[in-house]
PDB file of C-alpha atoms in Angstrom:
ATOM      1  CA  UNK A   1       0.000   0.000   0.000  1.00 39.00           C
ATOM      2  CA  UNK A   2       1.478   3.383  -0.924  1.00 38.00           C
ATOM      3  CA  UNK A   3       1.087   6.526   1.130  1.00 40.00           C
ATOM      4  CA  UNK A   4      -1.413   7.820  -1.423  1.00 43.00           C
ATOM      5  CA  UNK A   5      -3.497   4.621  -1.451  1.00 46.00           C
ATOM      6  CA  UNK A   6      -6.544   5.392   0.652  1.00 48.00           C
ATOM      7  CA  UNK A   7      -8.666   2.590  -0.722  1.00 58.00           C
ATOM      8  CA  UNK A   8      -8.985   1.522   2.906  1.00 73.00           C
ATOM      9  CA  UNK A   9     -11.046   4.185   4.667  1.00 85.00           C
ATOM     10  CA  UNK A  10     -10.449   3.761   8.387  1.00 93.00           C
ATOM     11  CA  UNK A  11     -12.852   6.432   9.700  1.00 92.00           C
ATOM     12  CA  UNK A  12     -15.247   4.795  12.172  1.00 92.00           C
ATOM     13  CA  UNK A  13     -13.173   1.627  12.447  1.00 93.00           C
ATOM     14  CA  UNK A  14     -10.943   0.480  15.286  1.00 94.00           C
ATOM     15  CA  UNK A  15      -7.274  -0.378  15.194  1.00 96.00           C
ATOM     16  CA  UNK A  16      -6.372  -3.279  17.459  1.00 95.00           C
ATOM     17  CA  UNK A  17      -2.730  -3.458  18.514  1.00 94.00           C
ATOM     18  CA  UNK A  18      -0.991  -6.737  17.723  1.00 92.00           C
ATOM     19  CA  UNK A  19       0.573  -8.511  20.737  1.00 87.00           C
ATOM     20  CA  UNK A  20       4.132  -7.571  19.688  1.00 85.00           C
ATOM     21  CA  UNK A  21       3.414  -3.809  19.519  1.00 86.00           C
ATOM     22  CA  UNK A  22       6.844  -2.282  20.288  1.00 83.00           C
ATOM     23  CA  UNK A  23       5.540   1.073  21.587  1.00 87.00           C
ATOM     24  CA  UNK A  24       4.401   0.595  25.208  1.00 86.00           C
ATOM     25  CA  UNK A  25       1.907   3.467  24.876  1.00 88.00           C
ATOM     26  CA  UNK A  26      -0.030   1.408  22.332  1.00 92.00           C
ATOM     27  CA  UNK A  27       0.329  -2.130  23.728  1.00 90.00           C
ATOM     28  CA  UNK A  28      -3.086  -3.836  23.953  1.00 92.00           C
ATOM     29  CA  UNK A  29      -4.717  -0.654  22.627  1.00 95.00           C
ATOM     30  CA  UNK A  30      -7.985  -0.269  20.809  1.00 96.00           C
ATOM     31  CA  UNK A  31      -8.034   2.988  18.834  1.00 97.00           C
ATOM     32  CA  UNK A  32     -11.239   4.419  17.385  1.00 96.00           C
ATOM     33  CA  UNK A  33     -10.346   6.175  14.121  1.00 95.00           C
ATOM     34  CA  UNK A  34     -11.829   9.667  13.794  1.00 94.00           C
ATOM     35  CA  UNK A  35     -10.006  10.885  10.666  1.00 92.00           C
ATOM     36  CA  UNK A  36      -8.025   9.305   7.824  1.00 93.00           C
ATOM     37  CA  UNK A  37      -6.889  11.045   4.648  1.00 90.00           C
ATOM     38  CA  UNK A  38      -3.833  11.589   2.472  1.00 90.00           C
ATOM     39  CA  UNK A  39      -2.672  14.151   5.066  1.00 91.00           C
ATOM     40  CA  UNK A  40      -2.583  11.551   7.873  1.00 91.00           C
ATOM     41  CA  UNK A  41      -4.795   9.909  10.451  1.00 94.00           C
ATOM     42  CA  UNK A  42      -6.170  10.595  13.935  1.00 96.00           C
ATOM     43  CA  UNK A  43      -7.804   8.333  16.499  1.00 96.00           C
ATOM     44  CA  UNK A  44      -8.564   7.951  20.192  1.00 97.00           C
ATOM     45  CA  UNK A  45      -7.420   5.111  22.441  1.00 97.00           C
ATOM     46  CA  UNK A  46     -10.660   3.877  24.040  1.00 97.00           C
ATOM     47  CA  UNK A  47      -9.417   1.317  26.561  1.00 96.00           C
ATOM     48  CA  UNK A  48      -6.821   3.128  28.701  1.00 95.00           C
ATOM     49  CA  UNK A  49      -8.171   5.181  31.598  1.00 93.00           C
ATOM     50  CA  UNK A  50      -6.208   7.976  33.234  1.00 91.00           C
ATOM     51  CA  UNK A  51      -6.671   6.751  36.799  1.00 85.00           C
ATOM     52  CA  UNK A  52      -5.898   9.983  38.631  1.00 86.00           C
ATOM     53  CA  UNK A  53      -8.272  12.267  36.666  1.00 82.00           C
ATOM     54  CA  UNK A  54     -12.068  12.178  36.628  1.00 83.00           C
ATOM     55  CA  UNK A  55     -14.626  14.367  34.867  1.00 84.00           C
ATOM     56  CA  UNK A  56     -15.218  16.384  38.060  1.00 83.00           C
ATOM     57  CA  UNK A  57     -11.514  17.345  38.117  1.00 84.00           C
ATOM     58  CA  UNK A  58     -11.594  18.398  34.481  1.00 85.00           C
ATOM     59  CA  UNK A  59     -14.759  20.445  34.910  1.00 85.00           C
ATOM     60  CA  UNK A  60     -13.348  22.152  38.016  1.00 86.00           C
ATOM     61  CA  UNK A  61     -10.157  23.016  36.120  1.00 86.00           C
ATOM     62  CA  UNK A  62     -12.212  24.510  33.270  1.00 86.00           C
ATOM     63  CA  UNK A  63     -14.712  26.255  35.629  1.00 86.00           C
ATOM     64  CA  UNK A  64     -17.646  24.352  34.140  1.00 86.00           C
ATOM     65  CA  UNK A  65     -20.628  23.676  36.431  1.00 81.00           C
ATOM     66  CA  UNK A  66     -20.911  19.919  37.030  1.00 76.00           C
ATOM     67  CA  UNK A  67     -24.679  19.946  37.272  1.00 76.00           C
ATOM     68  CA  UNK A  68     -25.993  16.433  36.661  1.00 70.00           C
ATOM     69  CA  UNK A  69     -22.716  15.006  35.309  1.00 69.00           C
ATOM     70  CA  UNK A  70     -21.375  11.911  37.066  1.00 73.00           C
ATOM     71  CA  UNK A  71     -18.373  13.122  39.036  1.00 71.00           C
ATOM     72  CA  UNK A  72     -16.611   9.753  38.762  1.00 76.00           C
ATOM     73  CA  UNK A  73     -16.894   9.669  34.956  1.00 84.00           C
ATOM     74  CA  UNK A  74     -13.514   8.347  33.757  1.00 89.00           C
ATOM     75  CA  UNK A  75     -11.110  10.241  31.540  1.00 91.00           C
ATOM     76  CA  UNK A  76      -9.106   8.276  28.958  1.00 95.00           C
ATOM     77  CA  UNK A  77      -5.558   8.511  27.631  1.00 95.00           C
ATOM     78  CA  UNK A  78      -6.541   9.230  24.028  1.00 94.00           C
ATOM     79  CA  UNK A  79      -2.955   9.093  22.807  1.00 93.00           C
ATOM     80  CA  UNK A  80       0.440  10.761  23.120  1.00 92.00           C
ATOM     81  CA  UNK A  81      -0.252  13.794  20.882  1.00 93.00           C
ATOM     82  CA  UNK A  82      -1.528  17.003  22.531  1.00 91.00           C
ATOM     83  CA  UNK A  83      -2.287  15.192  25.786  1.00 83.00           C
ATOM     84  CA  UNK A  84      -3.498  18.463  27.322  1.00 83.00           C
ATOM     85  CA  UNK A  85      -6.307  18.731  24.759  1.00 87.00           C
ATOM     86  CA  UNK A  86      -9.675  17.067  25.272  1.00 89.00           C
ATOM     87  CA  UNK A  87     -11.758  15.049  22.832  1.00 92.00           C
ATOM     88  CA  UNK A  88     -15.165  13.469  23.312  1.00 93.00           C
ATOM     89  CA  UNK A  89     -16.125  10.402  21.289  1.00 95.00           C
ATOM     90  CA  UNK A  90     -19.876  10.114  21.522  1.00 94.00           C
ATOM     91  CA  UNK A  91     -23.112   8.787  20.113  1.00 92.00           C
ATOM     92  CA  UNK A  92     -24.384  10.725  17.104  1.00 91.00           C
ATOM     93  CA  UNK A  93     -27.549  11.852  18.928  1.00 91.00           C
ATOM     94  CA  UNK A  94     -25.552  14.928  20.005  1.00 88.00           C
ATOM     95  CA  UNK A  95     -24.266  17.671  17.702  1.00 86.00           C
ATOM     96  CA  UNK A  96     -22.176  20.581  18.903  1.00 84.00           C
ATOM     97  CA  UNK A  97     -23.204  23.932  17.506  1.00 72.00           C
ATOM     98  CA  UNK A  98     -19.499  24.708  17.173  1.00 73.00           C
ATOM     99  CA  UNK A  99     -17.998  21.524  15.771  1.00 84.00           C
ATOM    100  CA  UNK A 100     -18.844  17.838  15.765  1.00 85.00           C
ATOM    101  CA  UNK A 101     -17.108  15.491  13.358  1.00 85.00           C
ATOM    102  CA  UNK A 102     -19.280  12.672  12.036  1.00 85.00           C
ATOM    103  CA  UNK A 103     -17.231   9.488  12.301  1.00 89.00           C
ATOM    104  CA  UNK A 104     -19.896   7.174  10.867  1.00 83.00           C
ATOM    105  CA  UNK A 105     -22.106   4.361  12.112  1.00 83.00           C
ATOM    106  CA  UNK A 106     -23.696   6.268  14.983  1.00 90.00           C
ATOM    107  CA  UNK A 107     -20.472   7.865  16.307  1.00 94.00           C
ATOM    108  CA  UNK A 108     -19.254  11.456  16.352  1.00 92.00           C
ATOM    109  CA  UNK A 109     -16.312  13.293  17.909  1.00 94.00           C
ATOM    110  CA  UNK A 110     -16.344  16.768  19.405  1.00 92.00           C
ATOM    111  CA  UNK A 111     -13.282  18.648  20.629  1.00 88.00           C
ATOM    112  CA  UNK A 112     -14.842  21.916  21.792  1.00 82.00           C
ATOM    113  CA  UNK A 113     -15.657  22.900  25.353  1.00 85.00           C
ATOM    114  CA  UNK A 114     -19.390  23.258  24.691  1.00 88.00           C
ATOM    115  CA  UNK A 115     -19.881  19.474  24.856  1.00 88.00           C
ATOM    116  CA  UNK A 116     -18.544  19.438  28.438  1.00 88.00           C
ATOM    117  CA  UNK A 117     -20.857  22.338  29.281  1.00 89.00           C
ATOM    118  CA  UNK A 118     -23.774  20.393  27.782  1.00 89.00           C
ATOM    119  CA  UNK A 119     -22.803  17.226  29.698  1.00 87.00           C
ATOM    120  CA  UNK A 120     -22.768  19.268  32.915  1.00 87.00           C
ATOM    121  CA  UNK A 121     -26.184  20.744  32.060  1.00 85.00           C
ATOM    122  CA  UNK A 122     -27.626  17.289  31.308  1.00 85.00           C
ATOM    123  CA  UNK A 123     -27.915  18.024  27.575  1.00 87.00           C
ATOM    124  CA  UNK A 124     -24.950  15.976  26.377  1.00 88.00           C
ATOM    125  CA  UNK A 125     -24.875  12.826  24.268  1.00 91.00           C
ATOM    126  CA  UNK A 126     -26.509   9.598  25.416  1.00 91.00           C
ATOM    127  CA  UNK A 127     -23.107   7.843  25.353  1.00 93.00           C
ATOM    128  CA  UNK A 128     -19.689   9.445  25.585  1.00 93.00           C
ATOM    129  CA  UNK A 129     -16.033   8.713  26.197  1.00 95.00           C
ATOM    130  CA  UNK A 130     -13.816  11.651  27.192  1.00 93.00           C
ATOM    131  CA  UNK A 131     -10.134  11.504  26.260  1.00 95.00           C
ATOM    132  CA  UNK A 132      -7.056  13.659  26.745  1.00 93.00           C
ATOM    133  CA  UNK A 133      -4.701  13.560  23.777  1.00 95.00           C
ATOM    134  CA  UNK A 134      -4.943  11.565  20.581  1.00 94.00           C
ATOM    135  CA  UNK A 135      -3.048   9.095  18.441  1.00 95.00           C
ATOM    136  CA  UNK A 136      -1.818  10.684  15.233  1.00 94.00           C
ATOM    137  CA  UNK A 137      -0.001   9.548  12.110  1.00 93.00           C
ATOM    138  CA  UNK A 138       1.610  11.572   9.336  1.00 93.00           C
ATOM    139  CA  UNK A 139       1.019  10.929   5.625  1.00 92.00           C
ATOM    140  CA  UNK A 140       1.535   7.216   4.859  1.00 90.00           C
ATOM    141  CA  UNK A 141       2.733   6.370   8.383  1.00 92.00           C
ATOM    142  CA  UNK A 142      -0.329   4.381   9.441  1.00 93.00           C
ATOM    143  CA  UNK A 143      -0.495   2.597   6.096  1.00 91.00           C
ATOM    144  CA  UNK A 144       3.111   1.490   6.668  1.00 91.00           C
ATOM    145  CA  UNK A 145       2.267   0.189  10.148  1.00 91.00           C
ATOM    146  CA  UNK A 146      -0.695  -1.721   8.708  1.00 91.00           C
ATOM    147  CA  UNK A 147       1.509  -3.206   5.979  1.00 90.00           C
ATOM    148  CA  UNK A 148       3.940  -4.386   8.685  1.00 89.00           C
ATOM    149  CA  UNK A 149       1.045  -6.067  10.537  1.00 87.00           C
ATOM    150  CA  UNK A 150       1.223  -3.739  13.539  1.00 89.00           C
ATOM    151  CA  UNK A 151      -2.557  -3.384  13.704  1.00 94.00           C
ATOM    152  CA  UNK A 152      -5.710  -5.294  12.918  1.00 93.00           C
ATOM    153  CA  UNK A 153      -8.748  -3.347  11.704  1.00 94.00           C
ATOM    154  CA  UNK A 154     -12.249  -4.006  13.037  1.00 92.00           C
ATOM    155  CA  UNK A 155     -15.755  -2.616  12.934  1.00 91.00           C
ATOM    156  CA  UNK A 156     -16.999  -2.453  16.508  1.00 90.00           C
ATOM    157  CA  UNK A 157     -20.223  -1.002  17.777  1.00 88.00           C
ATOM    158  CA  UNK A 158     -21.326   1.124  20.685  1.00 91.00           C
ATOM    159  CA  UNK A 159     -21.359  -1.857  23.042  1.00 92.00           C
ATOM    160  CA  UNK A 160     -17.595  -2.447  22.756  1.00 94.00           C
ATOM    161  CA  UNK A 161     -16.697   1.263  22.907  1.00 94.00           C
ATOM    162  CA  UNK A 162     -19.109   2.492  25.574  1.00 94.00           C
ATOM    163  CA  UNK A 163     -20.254  -0.534  27.606  1.00 94.00           C
ATOM    164  CA  UNK A 164     -17.430  -3.090  27.698  1.00 95.00           C
ATOM    165  CA  UNK A 165     -15.006  -2.824  30.660  1.00 95.00           C
ATOM    166  CA  UNK A 166     -11.658  -1.380  29.568  1.00 94.00           C
ATOM    167  CA  UNK A 167      -9.800  -4.566  30.506  1.00 94.00           C
ATOM    168  CA  UNK A 168     -11.960  -6.532  28.044  1.00 95.00           C
ATOM    169  CA  UNK A 169     -12.161  -4.103  25.095  1.00 96.00           C
ATOM    170  CA  UNK A 170      -9.057  -5.470  23.330  1.00 94.00           C
ATOM    171  CA  UNK A 171     -10.378  -9.047  23.339  1.00 93.00           C
ATOM    172  CA  UNK A 172     -13.928  -7.859  22.533  1.00 94.00           C
ATOM    173  CA  UNK A 173     -12.629  -5.910  19.510  1.00 94.00           C
ATOM    174  CA  UNK A 174     -10.759  -9.019  18.344  1.00 94.00           C
ATOM    175  CA  UNK A 175     -13.941 -11.037  18.852  1.00 91.00           C
ATOM    176  CA  UNK A 176     -15.778  -8.588  16.573  1.00 90.00           C
ATOM    177  CA  UNK A 177     -13.613  -9.879  13.702  1.00 91.00           C
ATOM    178  CA  UNK A 178     -13.767 -13.505  14.833  1.00 90.00           C
ATOM    179  CA  UNK A 179     -10.302 -13.757  16.378  1.00 89.00           C
ATOM    180  CA  UNK A 180      -9.642 -15.502  19.669  1.00 85.00           C
ATOM    181  CA  UNK A 181      -6.887 -13.555  21.505  1.00 82.00           C
ATOM    182  CA  UNK A 182      -5.349 -16.849  22.641  1.00 81.00           C
ATOM    183  CA  UNK A 183      -4.399 -17.740  19.050  1.00 82.00           C
ATOM    184  CA  UNK A 184      -2.508 -14.503  18.384  1.00 75.00           C
ATOM    185  CA  UNK A 185       1.220 -15.003  18.690  1.00 59.00           C
ATOM    186  CA  UNK A 186       3.449 -12.218  19.917  1.00 54.00           C
ATOM    187  CA  UNK A 187       6.148 -13.266  17.477  1.00 47.00           C
ATOM    188  CA  UNK A 188       6.042 -14.375  13.883  1.00 46.00           C
ATOM    189  CA  UNK A 189       7.234 -17.686  12.622  1.00 42.00           C
ATOM    190  CA  UNK A 190       7.437 -19.804   9.498  1.00 39.00           C
ATOM    191  CA  UNK A 191       6.248 -23.232   8.576  1.00 41.00           C
TER     192      UNK A 191
END
């Protein structure tokens, strides 16, 4: 696959890290892809919580009234790029007046503060995952990683993203494409 070959549109799909992923930040990761074009790609890791930050902390820091928002709502490590910036992956029932990106199949992503204000006011999306930072790839970089078998690609639904416990999302995403995690080898071989 060349860097200009975008016959594989990854928007709305998940990348599943192979067991031998060399970058510790991405080991056992499931990444929901929000953008993919000739200019690069962007996604959010959906199975790695930031354990010392909750929604209440974030809203306090931004001076947003918490209202009806669950104070213990987890915040995710979305990836190593711009880890001070927030992104909300959510169900498509919500649209920001400022900017929501349709990511297909009932998902959208919003990166403006108004979604947090709406969540606090009880007017946010039905389902949401809040992340700090994102995973990003330059032109052709992700295609190269796919060609080297660094990732598997899967279609997963709301249940895996929003309802499955984080510790089970990697295996659930593999199950969505019919792969048993026990059969994946962490090193290649030949017959």
